[in-house]
Coordinates of N, CA and C and ligand atoms in Angstrom, one line a residue:
M1 N 1.1 -1.3 -0.1 CA 0.3 0.2 0.5 C 1.0 1.3 -0.2
R2 N 0.8 1.9 -1.1 CA 1.6 3.0 -1.0 C 0.6 3.9 0.5
R3 N 1.9 4.4 1.0 CA 1.6 5.7 2.3 C 3.4 6.5 2.3
R4 N 2.6 7.6 3.1 CA 3.7 8.2 3.9 C 4.9 8.2 4.8
I5 N 5.5 8.2 3.8 CA 6.6 7.1 5.4 C 7.9 8.4 6.0
L6 N 8.5 8.4 6.9 CA 9.7 8.8 7.2 C 10.4 8.3 8.2
A7 N 11.1 7.4 7.5 CA 12.6 6.6 8.1 C 14.0 7.4 8.6
G8 N 14.1 7.1 9.5 CA 16.2 7.4 10.6 C 16.6 6.3 9.7
N9 N 17.3 6.4 8.9 CA 18.6 5.9 8.9 C 19.8 5.9 10.5
W10 N 20.2 5.9 11.6 CA 21.7 6.2 12.3 C 22.9 5.8 12.0
K11 N 22.8 4.6 11.1 CA 24.1 4.0 10.5 C 24.4 4.1 11.6
M12 N 25.8 3.9 11.4 CA 26.8 3.4 12.9 C 26.7 4.4 13.9
N13 N 25.9 4.9 14.1 CA 26.3 6.1 15.8 C 25.5 6.1 16.9
G14 N 26.2 6.3 18.4 CA 25.4 6.0 19.3 C 25.6 5.1 19.9
D15 N 25.5 4.7 20.9 CA 26.0 4.4 22.1 C 24.4 4.2 23.0
R16 N 24.3 2.8 23.8 CA 23.2 2.4 24.1 C 22.2 3.1 24.6
E17 N 23.3 3.9 26.1 CA 22.0 5.6 26.7 C 22.1 6.1 25.2
E18 N 22.9 6.8 24.1 CA 22.3 8.0 23.6 C 21.1 7.4 22.6
A19 N 21.5 6.0 22.3 CA 20.0 5.4 21.2 C 19.2 5.1 22.2
M20 N 19.4 5.3 23.0 CA 17.8 4.9 23.9 C 17.3 6.8 24.4
S21 N 17.8 6.9 24.4 CA 17.6 9.3 24.6 C 17.1 8.5 22.9
L22 N 17.6 9.2 22.0 CA 16.9 9.6 21.0 C 15.9 9.2 20.5
A23 N 16.1 7.3 21.2 CA 14.5 7.1 20.7 C 13.6 7.6 21.1
T24 N 14.0 7.6 22.6 CA 12.7 8.9 23.8 C 12.4 9.6 23.7
E25 N 13.6 10.4 23.3 CA 12.5 12.1 22.6 C 11.4 12.4 21.8
I26 N 12.6 12.1 20.8 CA 11.4 11.0 19.1 C 10.4 10.7 19.5
S27 N 10.4 10.0 20.5 CA 8.3 9.6 20.6 C 8.1 10.3 21.4
G28 N 8.6 10.8 22.5 CA 8.2 12.0 23.3 C 7.1 13.3 22.1
M29 N 8.7 13.3 21.0 CA 8.2 14.6 20.3 C 6.6 14.4 19.7
V30 N 7.0 13.2 19.3 CA 5.7 12.4 18.1 C 4.4 12.2 18.9
K31 N 4.5 12.2 20.1 CA 3.3 12.0 20.3 C 2.7 13.7 21.1
D32 N 3.4 14.7 21.2 CA 3.1 15.7 22.0 C 2.8 16.5 20.5
E33 N 3.4 15.6 19.7 CA 3.4 16.9 18.6 C 2.4 16.9 17.4
Y34 N 2.9 14.9 16.8 CA 2.4 15.1 15.3 C 1.4 14.4 15.4
L35 N 0.6 15.5 14.4 CA -1.1 14.8 14.3 C -1.1 13.8 13.0
G36 N -0.4 14.1 12.3 CA -0.2 13.7 11.2 C -0.4 12.4 11.0
D37 N -0.3 10.8 9.9 CA -0.3 9.4 9.5 C 0.1 9.4 9.0
S38 N 1.2 9.5 9.0 CA 2.5 9.0 8.2 C 3.3 8.3 8.7
K39 N 3.6 7.4 8.0 CA 4.8 5.7 9.0 C 6.1 6.0 9.4
I40 N 6.2 5.9 10.9 CA 7.5 5.9 10.6 C 8.6 4.7 11.2
V41 N 9.4 5.2 10.8 CA 10.3 4.2 10.9 C 11.3 4.4 11.4
L42 N 12.4 4.3 13.1 CA 13.8 4.1 12.9 C 14.7 2.9 13.0
F43 N 15.8 3.2 12.3 CA 16.7 1.8 12.0 C 17.8 2.0 13.1
P44 N 18.0 1.8 14.5 CA 18.9 1.8 14.6 C 20.3 0.1 14.6
P45 N 21.7 0.9 15.0 CA 22.1 -0.2 14.5 C 22.2 -1.4 15.7
F46 N 22.2 -2.9 15.3 CA 21.1 -3.9 15.5 C 21.3 -4.1 16.4
V47 N 22.7 -3.6 18.2 CA 22.8 -3.9 18.9 C 21.4 -3.4 20.1
H48 N 21.6 -2.5 19.3 CA 19.6 -1.4 19.7 C 19.0 -1.4 19.6
I49 N 18.2 -2.8 18.9 CA 17.2 -2.5 18.3 C 16.1 -4.2 19.1
H50 N 16.3 -4.2 19.7 CA 15.5 -4.7 20.9 C 15.1 -4.3 22.2
S51 N 15.8 -3.4 22.5 CA 15.9 -2.4 23.5 C 14.5 -1.5 23.1
I52 N 15.3 -1.1 21.8 CA 14.3 0.0 21.1 C 12.6 0.0 21.4
A53 N 12.6 -2.1 20.2 CA 11.9 -2.1 20.2 C 11.2 -2.6 21.4
R54 N 11.0 -2.5 22.0 CA 10.3 -2.8 23.8 C 10.0 -1.8 23.8
L55 N 10.8 -0.7 24.4 CA 10.6 1.1 24.5 C 9.6 1.2 23.9
L56 N 9.4 1.2 22.6 CA 8.0 1.8 21.4 C 7.0 0.3 21.3
E57 N 7.8 0.4 22.0 CA 6.1 -1.1 22.1 C 4.8 0.0 21.7
H58 N 4.4 0.9 22.5 CA 3.1 0.7 22.5 C 3.5 1.7 21.4
S59 N 4.1 2.7 20.9 CA 3.8 3.9 20.3 C 3.4 3.5 19.3
R60 N 3.5 4.7 17.8 CA 3.4 4.3 16.8 C 4.3 4.3 15.6
I61 N 5.6 4.2 16.7 CA 7.0 4.0 15.5 C 7.1 2.3 15.6
S62 N 7.3 2.7 14.6 CA 8.0 0.9 13.8 C 10.0 1.2 13.9
I63 N 10.1 -0.2 14.6 CA 11.9 0.1 13.8 C 12.6 -1.1 12.8
G64 N 13.0 -1.6 12.4 CA 14.3 -1.7 11.4 C 15.4 -1.8 11.6
G65 N 15.9 -2.8 10.5 CA 17.7 -3.0 10.7 C 18.1 -2.4 9.5
Q66 N 19.6 -2.0 9.9 CA 19.7 -1.5 8.2 C 20.9 -2.9 6.7
N67 N 20.6 -3.7 7.7 CA 20.9 -4.5 6.6 C 20.3 -6.5 6.9
C68 N 20.6 -6.9 7.1 CA 20.3 -8.3 6.9 C 21.3 -9.4 6.2
A69 N 21.2 -10.5 6.7 CA 22.3 -12.1 5.7 C 21.1 -11.8 4.7
A70 N 22.9 -12.8 3.8 CA 21.8 -13.1 3.1 C 21.4 -14.5 2.8
A71 N 22.0 -15.2 4.2 CA 21.8 -16.6 4.2 C 20.6 -16.6 5.6
D72 N 20.0 -17.9 5.6 CA 19.0 -18.1 6.7 C 19.1 -18.3 8.2
S73 N 21.2 -19.0 8.3 CA 22.2 -19.7 9.5 C 23.3 -20.3 9.2
G74 N 23.7 -19.8 10.2 CA 25.0 -21.0 9.9 C 26.3 -20.3 10.1
A75 N 27.8 -20.6 9.8 CA 28.4 -20.7 10.1 C 29.0 -19.0 9.1
F76 N 28.3 -18.2 9.4 CA 28.6 -16.5 8.5 C 29.0 -15.4 9.8
T77 N 29.6 -16.0 10.5 CA 30.2 -14.9 11.3 C 30.1 -13.8 11.2
G78 N 29.6 -12.8 12.5 CA 29.3 -11.1 11.8 C 27.7 -11.1 11.9
E79 N 27.2 -11.7 11.4 CA 26.3 -11.9 10.0 C 25.5 -11.9 11.1
V80 N 23.7 -11.5 11.0 CA 22.6 -11.1 11.5 C 21.5 -11.3 10.0
S81 N 20.4 -12.7 10.6 CA 19.8 -12.9 9.7 C 18.1 -11.7 9.9
A82 N 17.5 -12.4 8.3 CA 16.5 -11.2 9.5 C 15.2 -12.2 9.9
K83 N 15.6 -13.6 10.1 CA 14.3 -13.6 11.1 C 15.0 -13.5 12.7
M84 N 15.9 -13.2 13.1 CA 16.6 -12.7 13.9 C 16.0 -11.3 14.0
L85 N 16.6 -10.6 13.4 CA 15.7 -9.1 12.3 C 14.3 -8.8 14.0
A86 N 14.2 -9.7 13.0 CA 12.4 -10.1 13.1 C 11.7 -10.2 14.3
S87 N 13.2 -11.9 15.8 CA 12.5 -11.8 16.2 C 12.7 -10.6 17.9
C88 N 13.1 -9.8 17.0 CA 13.7 -9.2 18.4 C 13.0 -7.7 17.6
G89 N 12.6 -7.5 17.2 CA 10.9 -6.0 17.0 C 11.5 -5.5 16.2
A90 N 12.4 -6.1 14.8 CA 12.5 -5.3 13.9 C 10.6 -5.0 12.7
Q91 N 10.8 -4.7 12.1 CA 9.3 -4.7 11.1 C 9.8 -5.0 9.9
Y92 N 11.1 -3.4 9.7 CA 12.0 -3.0 8.5 C 12.8 -3.3 8.2
V93 N 13.7 -3.9 6.9 CA 15.1 -3.6 6.8 C 15.7 -2.8 6.0
I94 N 16.1 -1.9 5.5 CA 17.3 -1.1 3.9 C 17.8 -2.9 3.8
I95 N 18.0 -1.9 2.6 CA 18.5 -3.5 2.0 C 19.3 -2.3 0.8
G96 N 20.3 -2.5 0.3 CA 20.8 -2.2 -1.0 C 21.7 -0.3 -1.1
H97 N 21.5 -0.6 0.8 CA 21.9 1.3 0.9 C 23.6 1.4 0.1
S98 N 23.7 2.4 -0.7 CA 24.9 2.7 -1.4 C 26.0 2.3 -0.3
E99 N 25.8 2.9 1.2 CA 26.9 2.0 1.7 C 27.4 1.2 2.1
R100 N 26.7 0.2 1.9 CA 26.6 -1.6 1.7 C 27.8 -1.6 0.6
R101 N 26.9 -0.9 -0.8 CA 27.3 -1.8 -2.1 C 28.2 -0.8 -1.7
S102 N 29.5 -0.4 -1.7 CA 30.5 0.6 -2.0 C 31.4 0.1 -0.9
Y103 N 30.9 0.1 0.1 CA 32.5 -0.3 1.3 C 32.0 -1.6 1.9
F104 N 31.1 -2.7 1.1 CA 30.9 -4.1 1.8 C 30.7 -5.0 0.4
N105 N 30.7 -4.6 -0.7 CA 30.7 -4.8 -2.1 C 29.9 -5.6 -2.0
E106 N 29.0 -5.4 -1.9 CA 27.7 -6.2 -1.8 C 27.0 -5.9 -3.2
S107 N 26.6 -7.0 -4.3 CA 26.5 -7.1 -5.4 C 24.7 -7.6 -5.4
S108 N 24.2 -7.3 -6.6 CA 22.5 -8.2 -6.4 C 22.1 -8.8 -6.2
S109 N 23.6 -9.5 -6.9 CA 22.4 -11.4 -6.3 C 22.8 -11.4 -4.7
D110 N 23.9 -11.0 -4.6 CA 23.9 -10.3 -2.9 C 22.4 -9.6 -1.9
L111 N 21.9 -9.0 -2.6 CA 20.9 -8.0 -2.5 C 19.3 -9.1 -2.9
T112 N 19.9 -9.0 -4.3 CA 18.2 -10.1 -4.4 C 18.8 -11.5 -2.8
A113 N 19.4 -11.8 -2.6 CA 19.2 -12.8 -1.4 C 19.1 -12.5 -0.2
K114 N 19.2 -11.6 0.3 CA 18.7 -10.7 1.3 C 17.0 -10.2 1.3
I115 N 16.2 -9.5 0.1 CA 15.5 -9.6 0.0 C 14.4 -10.8 0.5
M116 N 14.8 -11.7 -0.1 CA 14.4 -13.5 -0.3 C 13.8 -13.2 1.6
Q117 N 15.2 -13.4 1.9 CA 15.4 -13.5 3.1 C 14.6 -12.7 3.8
A118 N 14.3 -12.0 3.7 CA 14.1 -10.8 3.9 C 12.0 -10.5 4.4
L119 N 11.7 -10.6 3.0 CA 10.1 -10.9 2.5 C 9.4 -12.8 3.3
K120 N 10.7 -13.6 3.3 CA 10.2 -14.1 4.1 C 10.4 -14.7 5.7
A121 N 10.9 -13.1 6.4 CA 11.0 -13.4 7.7 C 9.9 -12.4 7.7
G122 N 9.0 -12.2 7.0 CA 8.6 -10.9 6.9 C 8.2 -9.5 7.9
L123 N 9.8 -8.6 7.0 CA 10.0 -7.7 7.1 C 10.0 -7.3 6.0
Q124 N 9.1 -5.8 5.9 CA 8.8 -5.1 5.4 C 10.3 -4.5 4.9
V125 N 10.9 -4.3 3.1 CA 12.4 -4.1 2.8 C 12.5 -2.6 2.2
I126 N 12.9 -1.5 2.9 CA 13.2 -0.7 1.5 C 14.5 -0.3 1.3
Y127 N 14.4 -0.6 -0.3 CA 15.0 -1.1 -1.2 C 16.2 0.0 -2.7
C128 N 17.1 0.6 -1.9 CA 17.5 1.4 -2.0 C 18.5 1.9 -3.2
V129 N 18.3 2.8 -4.1 CA 18.7 2.6 -5.8 C 19.1 4.0 -5.4
G130 N 20.7 4.0 -6.4 CA 20.9 5.4 -6.2 C 22.5 5.2 -7.5
E131 N 22.1 6.7 -8.3 CA 24.1 7.0 -9.1 C 25.0 7.7 -7.9
T132 N 26.3 7.3 -8.8 CA 27.3 8.2 -8.6 C 27.1 9.9 -9.1
L133 N 28.1 10.2 -8.2 CA 28.2 11.8 -9.7 C 28.9 11.6 -10.9
E134 N 29.7 11.1 -11.0 CA 30.3 10.5 -12.3 C 29.3 9.8 -13.3
Q135 N 28.1 9.0 -12.3 CA 27.7 8.5 -13.9 C 26.4 8.5 -14.4
R136 N 25.1 10.5 -12.9 CA 25.4 10.8 -13.0 C 25.4 12.4 -14.6
E137 N 27.2 12.6 -14.0 CA 27.4 13.8 -15.4 C 27.4 12.4 -17.3
Q138 N 27.7 11.5 -16.6 CA 28.0 10.6 -18.1 C 27.0 10.8 -18.8
T139 N 25.8 10.9 -17.9 CA 24.3 10.3 -18.3 C 24.0 9.2 -18.2
E140 N 24.2 8.8 -17.5 CA 23.7 6.6 -16.8 C 23.1 6.9 -16.3
H141 N 22.0 7.7 -15.4 CA 21.8 7.7 -13.8 C 20.2 6.4 -14.3
F142 N 20.3 7.2 -15.7 CA 18.5 6.6 -15.4 C 19.0 5.3 -15.3
N143 N 19.4 4.5 -16.5 CA 19.9 3.4 -17.2 C 21.1 2.6 -16.1
L144 N 21.1 3.0 -14.8 CA 21.8 2.4 -13.7 C 21.3 2.0 -12.6
V145 N 20.0 3.5 -12.0 CA 18.3 2.9 -11.7 C 16.8 2.0 -11.8
A146 N 17.8 1.6 -13.9 CA 16.8 0.6 -14.2 C 17.4 -0.5 -14.0
S147 N 18.2 -0.7 -13.4 CA 19.1 -1.8 -13.8 C 19.2 -2.9 -12.1
Q148 N 19.8 -1.6 -11.8 CA 19.6 -1.9 -9.7 C 18.5 -2.5 -9.6
L149 N 16.8 -2.3 -10.1 CA 15.9 -2.3 -10.4 C 15.1 -3.6 -10.5
R150 N 15.7 -4.0 -12.1 CA 15.0 -4.8 -12.2 C 16.5 -6.0 -11.5
E151 N 17.6 -5.6 -11.7 CA 18.2 -6.9 -11.1 C 17.1 -7.3 -9.4
C152 N 16.8 -7.1 -8.8 CA 16.6 -7.2 -7.7 C 15.0 -7.4 -7.5
L153 N 14.1 -6.7 -8.2 CA 13.3 -6.9 -7.8 C 12.2 -7.0 -9.1
F154 N 11.9 -7.3 -9.8 CA 11.3 -7.6 -10.7 C 10.3 -9.0 -11.2
H155 N 11.8 -10.3 -9.8 CA 11.0 -11.3 -10.1 C 10.4 -11.6 -9.6
L156 N 10.2 -10.9 -8.5 CA 9.1 -10.6 -7.2 C 7.4 -10.6 -7.8
S157 N 6.9 -11.1 -6.6 CA 4.8 -11.6 -7.0 C 4.8 -10.7 -6.1
K158 N 3.0 -10.2 -7.0 CA 3.0 -9.0 -7.0 C 1.7 -8.5 -5.0
D159 N 2.2 -9.7 -4.6 CA 2.0 -9.9 -3.0 C 3.5 -9.1 -3.1
Q160 N 4.2 -9.8 -3.2 CA 5.7 -9.2 -2.3 C 6.3 -7.8 -2.9
W161 N 5.7 -7.3 -3.7 CA 5.5 -5.9 -4.3 C 5.8 -5.7 -3.1
G162 N 3.7 -5.8 -2.0 CA 2.9 -5.3 -1.3 C 4.2 -5.3 -0.1
H163 N 4.9 -6.1 -0.2 CA 6.2 -5.6 1.4 C 7.7 -5.0 1.5
V164 N 7.3 -3.8 0.4 CA 8.8 -3.5 -0.6 C 8.4 -1.9 -1.2
V165 N 9.8 -0.7 -0.1 CA 9.3 0.6 -0.5 C 10.7 0.2 -0.8
V166 N 10.5 1.7 -2.0 CA 11.6 2.2 -3.2 C 12.1 3.7 -2.1
A167 N 13.9 3.1 -2.0 CA 15.1 4.6 -1.1 C 15.0 4.7 -2.7
Y168 N 15.0 6.6 -3.4 CA 16.2 6.8 -4.5 C 17.3 8.1 -3.6
E169 N 18.5 7.5 -3.3 CA 19.6 7.9 -2.6 C 20.4 8.2 -3.5
P170 N 20.5 9.8 -3.8 CA 22.1 10.1 -5.2 C 22.3 9.9 -4.3
V171 N 23.6 9.4 -4.2 CA 25.5 8.8 -3.5 C 25.6 10.1 -3.5
W172 N 26.1 10.8 -4.4 CA 26.5 12.5 -3.7 C 25.8 13.5 -3.1
A173 N 24.6 13.1 -2.7 CA 24.1 13.8 -1.9 C 24.0 13.2 0.0
I174 N 24.2 11.9 -0.5 CA 24.5 11.3 0.6 C 25.2 11.5 2.0
G175 N 24.5 12.9 2.4 CA 26.0 12.7 3.9 C 27.1 14.7 3.4
T176 N 27.0 14.8 2.1 CA 28.2 15.3 1.8 C 26.8 17.4 1.5
G177 N 25.8 17.3 1.8 CA 24.6 18.5 2.5 C 24.8 20.0 0.8
L178 N 24.9 18.8 -0.9 CA 24.4 18.6 -1.7 C 23.2 17.4 -1.8
T179 N 21.4 18.3 -2.1 CA 20.6 17.4 -2.2 C 19.7 17.5 -3.5
A180 N 19.3 16.4 -4.1 CA 18.7 16.5 -4.7 C 17.9 18.1 -5.1
S181 N 18.1 19.0 -6.3 CA 16.4 20.0 -6.6 C 15.0 19.5 -6.8
P182 N 14.4 19.6 -6.2 CA 12.9 19.8 -6.8 C 13.1 18.1 -8.1
A183 N 13.9 19.1 -9.3 CA 13.5 19.0 -10.6 C 14.3 17.5 -10.8
Q184 N 15.1 17.7 -10.1 CA 16.0 16.1 -10.0 C 14.9 14.9 -9.7
A185 N 14.9 15.6 -8.2 CA 14.4 14.2 -7.7 C 12.5 13.8 -8.0
Q186 N 12.1 15.4 -8.7 CA 10.3 14.3 -8.8 C 11.0 13.4 -10.4
E187 N 12.1 14.1 -11.0 CA 12.9 13.0 -12.9 C 12.9 11.9 -12.5
M188 N 13.7 11.8 -11.1 CA 13.9 10.3 -11.3 C 13.2 10.0 -10.7
H189 N 12.2 10.3 -9.3 CA 11.3 9.0 -8.9 C 9.9 8.7 -10.0
A190 N 9.6 9.9 -10.5 CA 8.6 9.9 -12.3 C 9.5 8.5 -12.8
F191 N 11.1 8.5 -12.6 CA 11.3 7.3 -13.6 C 10.7 6.1 -13.3
I192 N 11.6 5.6 -12.0 CA 11.3 4.6 -11.2 C 9.8 4.1 -10.9
R193 N 8.6 5.1 -11.1 CA 7.8 4.5 -10.6 C 7.5 3.7 -12.3
Q194 N 7.4 4.3 -13.2 CA 7.7 4.4 -14.9 C 8.2 3.1 -14.8
T195 N 9.4 3.4 -13.9 CA 10.1 1.5 -15.0 C 9.7 0.4 -13.9
I196 N 8.4 0.2 -13.3 CA 8.0 -0.3 -12.1 C 6.6 -0.1 -13.3
A197 N 6.1 0.0 -13.2 CA 4.9 -0.1 -14.5 C 4.8 -0.7 -15.6
D198 N 6.3 0.0 -15.9 CA 6.1 -1.2 -17.0 C 6.6 -2.7 -17.3
H199 N 6.9 -3.1 -15.9 CA 7.4 -4.7 -15.2 C 6.1 -4.6 -14.7
M200 N 5.7 -4.8 -14.1 CA 4.8 -4.6 -12.8 C 2.9 -4.5 -13.4
G201 N 3.1 -3.6 -14.2 CA 1.6 -2.8 -14.5 C 1.6 -1.2 -13.2
H202 N 0.9 -0.5 -14.3 CA 0.5 0.4 -13.5 C -0.6 1.1 -12.1
E203 N -0.8 0.0 -12.4 CA -1.6 -0.5 -10.9 C -0.8 -0.5 -10.0
L204 N -0.3 -1.9 -9.5 CA 1.3 -1.8 -8.6 C 1.9 -1.0 -8.7
A205 N 2.1 -0.4 -10.0 CA 2.9 0.7 -9.3 C 2.8 2.3 -8.5
S206 N 1.8 2.4 -9.2 CA 0.6 3.3 -8.1 C 0.8 3.4 -7.0
E207 N 1.1 2.3 -6.1 CA 0.7 1.8 -5.3 C 1.8 1.5 -4.4
V208 N 3.4 2.1 -5.3 CA 4.8 1.5 -4.6 C 4.8 3.0 -4.0
S209 N 5.6 3.5 -2.5 CA 5.7 4.4 -1.6 C 7.4 4.5 -2.5
I210 N 7.9 5.5 -2.3 CA 9.2 6.2 -3.3 C 9.6 6.8 -2.6
L211 N 10.1 6.6 -1.7 CA 11.4 7.7 -0.2 C 12.1 8.8 -1.1
Y212 N 12.9 9.4 -0.7 CA 14.0 10.2 -0.9 C 14.7 10.7 -0.4
G213 N 16.0 9.8 -0.5 CA 17.3 10.3 0.9 C 18.9 10.8 0.2
G214 N 19.1 11.4 0.9 CA 20.7 12.6 0.3 C 19.7 13.5 1.3
S215 N 21.4 13.7 2.4 CA 20.9 15.3 2.5 C 19.2 15.9 2.7
C216 N 18.6 15.7 3.1 CA 17.2 15.6 3.8 C 17.8 16.4 4.8
N217 N 17.2 17.8 5.4 CA 16.5 18.5 6.3 C 15.9 19.5 6.4
E218 N 16.0 20.3 7.6 CA 14.5 21.4 7.9 C 14.6 22.0 6.5
S219 N 15.9 22.4 6.3 CA 14.8 23.2 5.5 C 14.6 22.9 4.7
N220 N 15.5 21.9 3.7 CA 14.7 21.6 2.0 C 13.2 19.7 1.7
A221 N 12.8 19.9 3.3 CA 12.1 18.4 3.0 C 11.0 19.1 1.9
T222 N 10.3 20.4 2.4 CA 8.9 20.9 2.3 C 9.3 20.6 0.5
E223 N 10.2 20.7 0.2 CA 9.6 21.1 -1.5 C 10.2 20.2 -1.9
L224 N 10.7 19.2 -0.8 CA 11.1 17.2 -1.6 C 9.6 17.1 -1.6
F225 N 9.0 17.1 -0.7 CA 8.3 16.2 0.0 C 7.0 16.4 -0.9
V226 N 6.3 18.2 -1.4 CA 5.0 18.5 -2.5 C 5.3 18.1 -3.9
L227 N 6.6 17.3 -3.8 CA 6.2 16.3 -5.3 C 5.3 14.7 -5.1
K228 N 5.5 15.4 -6.5 CA 3.5 14.0 -7.2 C 4.5 12.8 -6.6
D229 N 5.4 12.4 -6.7 CA 6.2 10.4 -6.9 C 7.0 10.5 -5.6
V230 N 7.3 11.4 -4.2 CA 8.4 11.1 -3.7 C 6.7 10.9 -2.3
D231 N 7.2 9.8 -1.4 CA 6.5 9.8 -0.8 C 6.5 9.0 0.4
G232 N 8.0 10.1 0.9 CA 8.5 10.3 2.2 C 9.6 10.1 2.1
G233 N 11.0 10.2 3.1 CA 12.3 10.3 3.7 C 12.9 9.4 3.5
L234 N 14.2 9.0 3.4 CA 14.8 8.6 4.3 C 16.0 9.6 4.8
I235 N 15.6 9.1 6.1 CA 16.9 10.7 7.2 C 18.6 10.0 7.3
G236 N 19.4 10.3 7.0 CA 20.3 10.5 7.5 C 20.8 11.3 9.2
G237 N 21.8 11.7 8.4 CA 22.2 13.2 10.1 C 21.4 13.9 10.8
A238 N 20.5 14.5 9.6 CA 19.3 14.8 10.6 C 18.4 13.9 11.2
S239 N 18.8 13.0 11.1 CA 17.2 11.8 12.4 C 18.2 11.6 14.3
L240 N 19.2 12.0 13.4 CA 19.7 12.0 14.5 C 20.2 12.7 15.5
K241 N 19.2 13.5 15.6 CA 18.4 15.0 16.5 C 17.4 14.9 16.0
S242 N 16.7 14.7 17.2 CA 15.0 14.5 17.3 C 14.3 15.5 17.0
R243 N 15.2 17.2 17.5 CA 14.5 18.2 17.1 C 14.1 17.8 15.2
S244 N 15.3 17.6 14.8 CA 15.6 17.2 13.1 C 14.6 16.5 13.1
F245 N 14.4 15.9 12.9 CA 13.6 14.5 12.8 C 12.3 14.4 13.2
V246 N 12.0 15.3 13.6 CA 10.7 16.1 13.8 C 9.8 16.9 13.0
N247 N 11.1 17.4 13.0 CA 10.9 18.8 12.6 C 10.1 18.6 10.8
I248 N 11.3 17.2 10.3 CA 11.3 17.2 9.6 C 9.7 16.3 9.1
L249 N 9.4 15.0 10.2 CA 7.7 14.3 9.4 C 7.2 15.8 10.0
K250 N 7.1 16.8 10.9 CA 5.9 17.6 10.7 C 5.7 18.2 8.8
Q251 N 6.6 18.1 8.1 CA 6.6 18.8 6.9 C 6.3 18.0 5.4
L252 N 6.2 16.3 6.5 CA 5.7 15.4 5.7 C 4.0 15.4 5.6
Ligands
13P301 P1 22.7 11.5 4.6 O1 21.0 11.7 5.1 O2 22.8 11.8 5.7 O3 22.8 12.2 3.7 O4 21.8 10.1 4.7 C1 20.5 9.9 3.5 C2 21.1 8.3 4.1 O5 21.6 7.7 3.5 C3 20.1 7.8 4.5 O6 20.2 6.5 4.7

């Protein structure tokens, strides 16, 4: 179902005390100040997921993992399975973040296996796509994003698509302070929806939520969130400050 979503990707930030305080502050502000009906999802580091899920059990905020293993279980030292995440209270998982693709060499076949594990565990998948600056300058960005979608998502059934959200995160905008302009964001979001429509049909494509991520903050959120094909945001740096995150939420 297409809905508006604000997701906070904390990346590798926050010890236990900091993570618990951030979650407590966000949930308090949401309760006191937020009247909208957008879905709110926080993505803390793995080790905090269980505690934060319990802390927010009776709130309207959901929790997710920033990654999951491609395998079910077994001798994969250091990995965390989708099923383990679900058993700790996670409802979502981010798959294919550009930091995973580039620093950990995650390929399309790794990501496809992760998506299948996540869906099997009953998690909602936020699948990230996006081009580097070099790819954009060479006008390769549309081809690249189409192949990221095709290689990992177009084998899914219509039912499985019901558990998938796409996030467009241009690599050149992540953590750089450079944001896609509203025209660039709308152009790519419309392209993503059209590409999904070409393969899966218009009806399904019109039901997929497509989030924008990349230096989204309190000052630029409104101009991005009003765009026709932008259904919310995947926020990095600005999600680490409760006030900023909730102020972004209020613009959705
Ligand atoms: P920033 O908001 O810090 O640019 O990070 C975006 C991101 O990577 C979210 O997943």
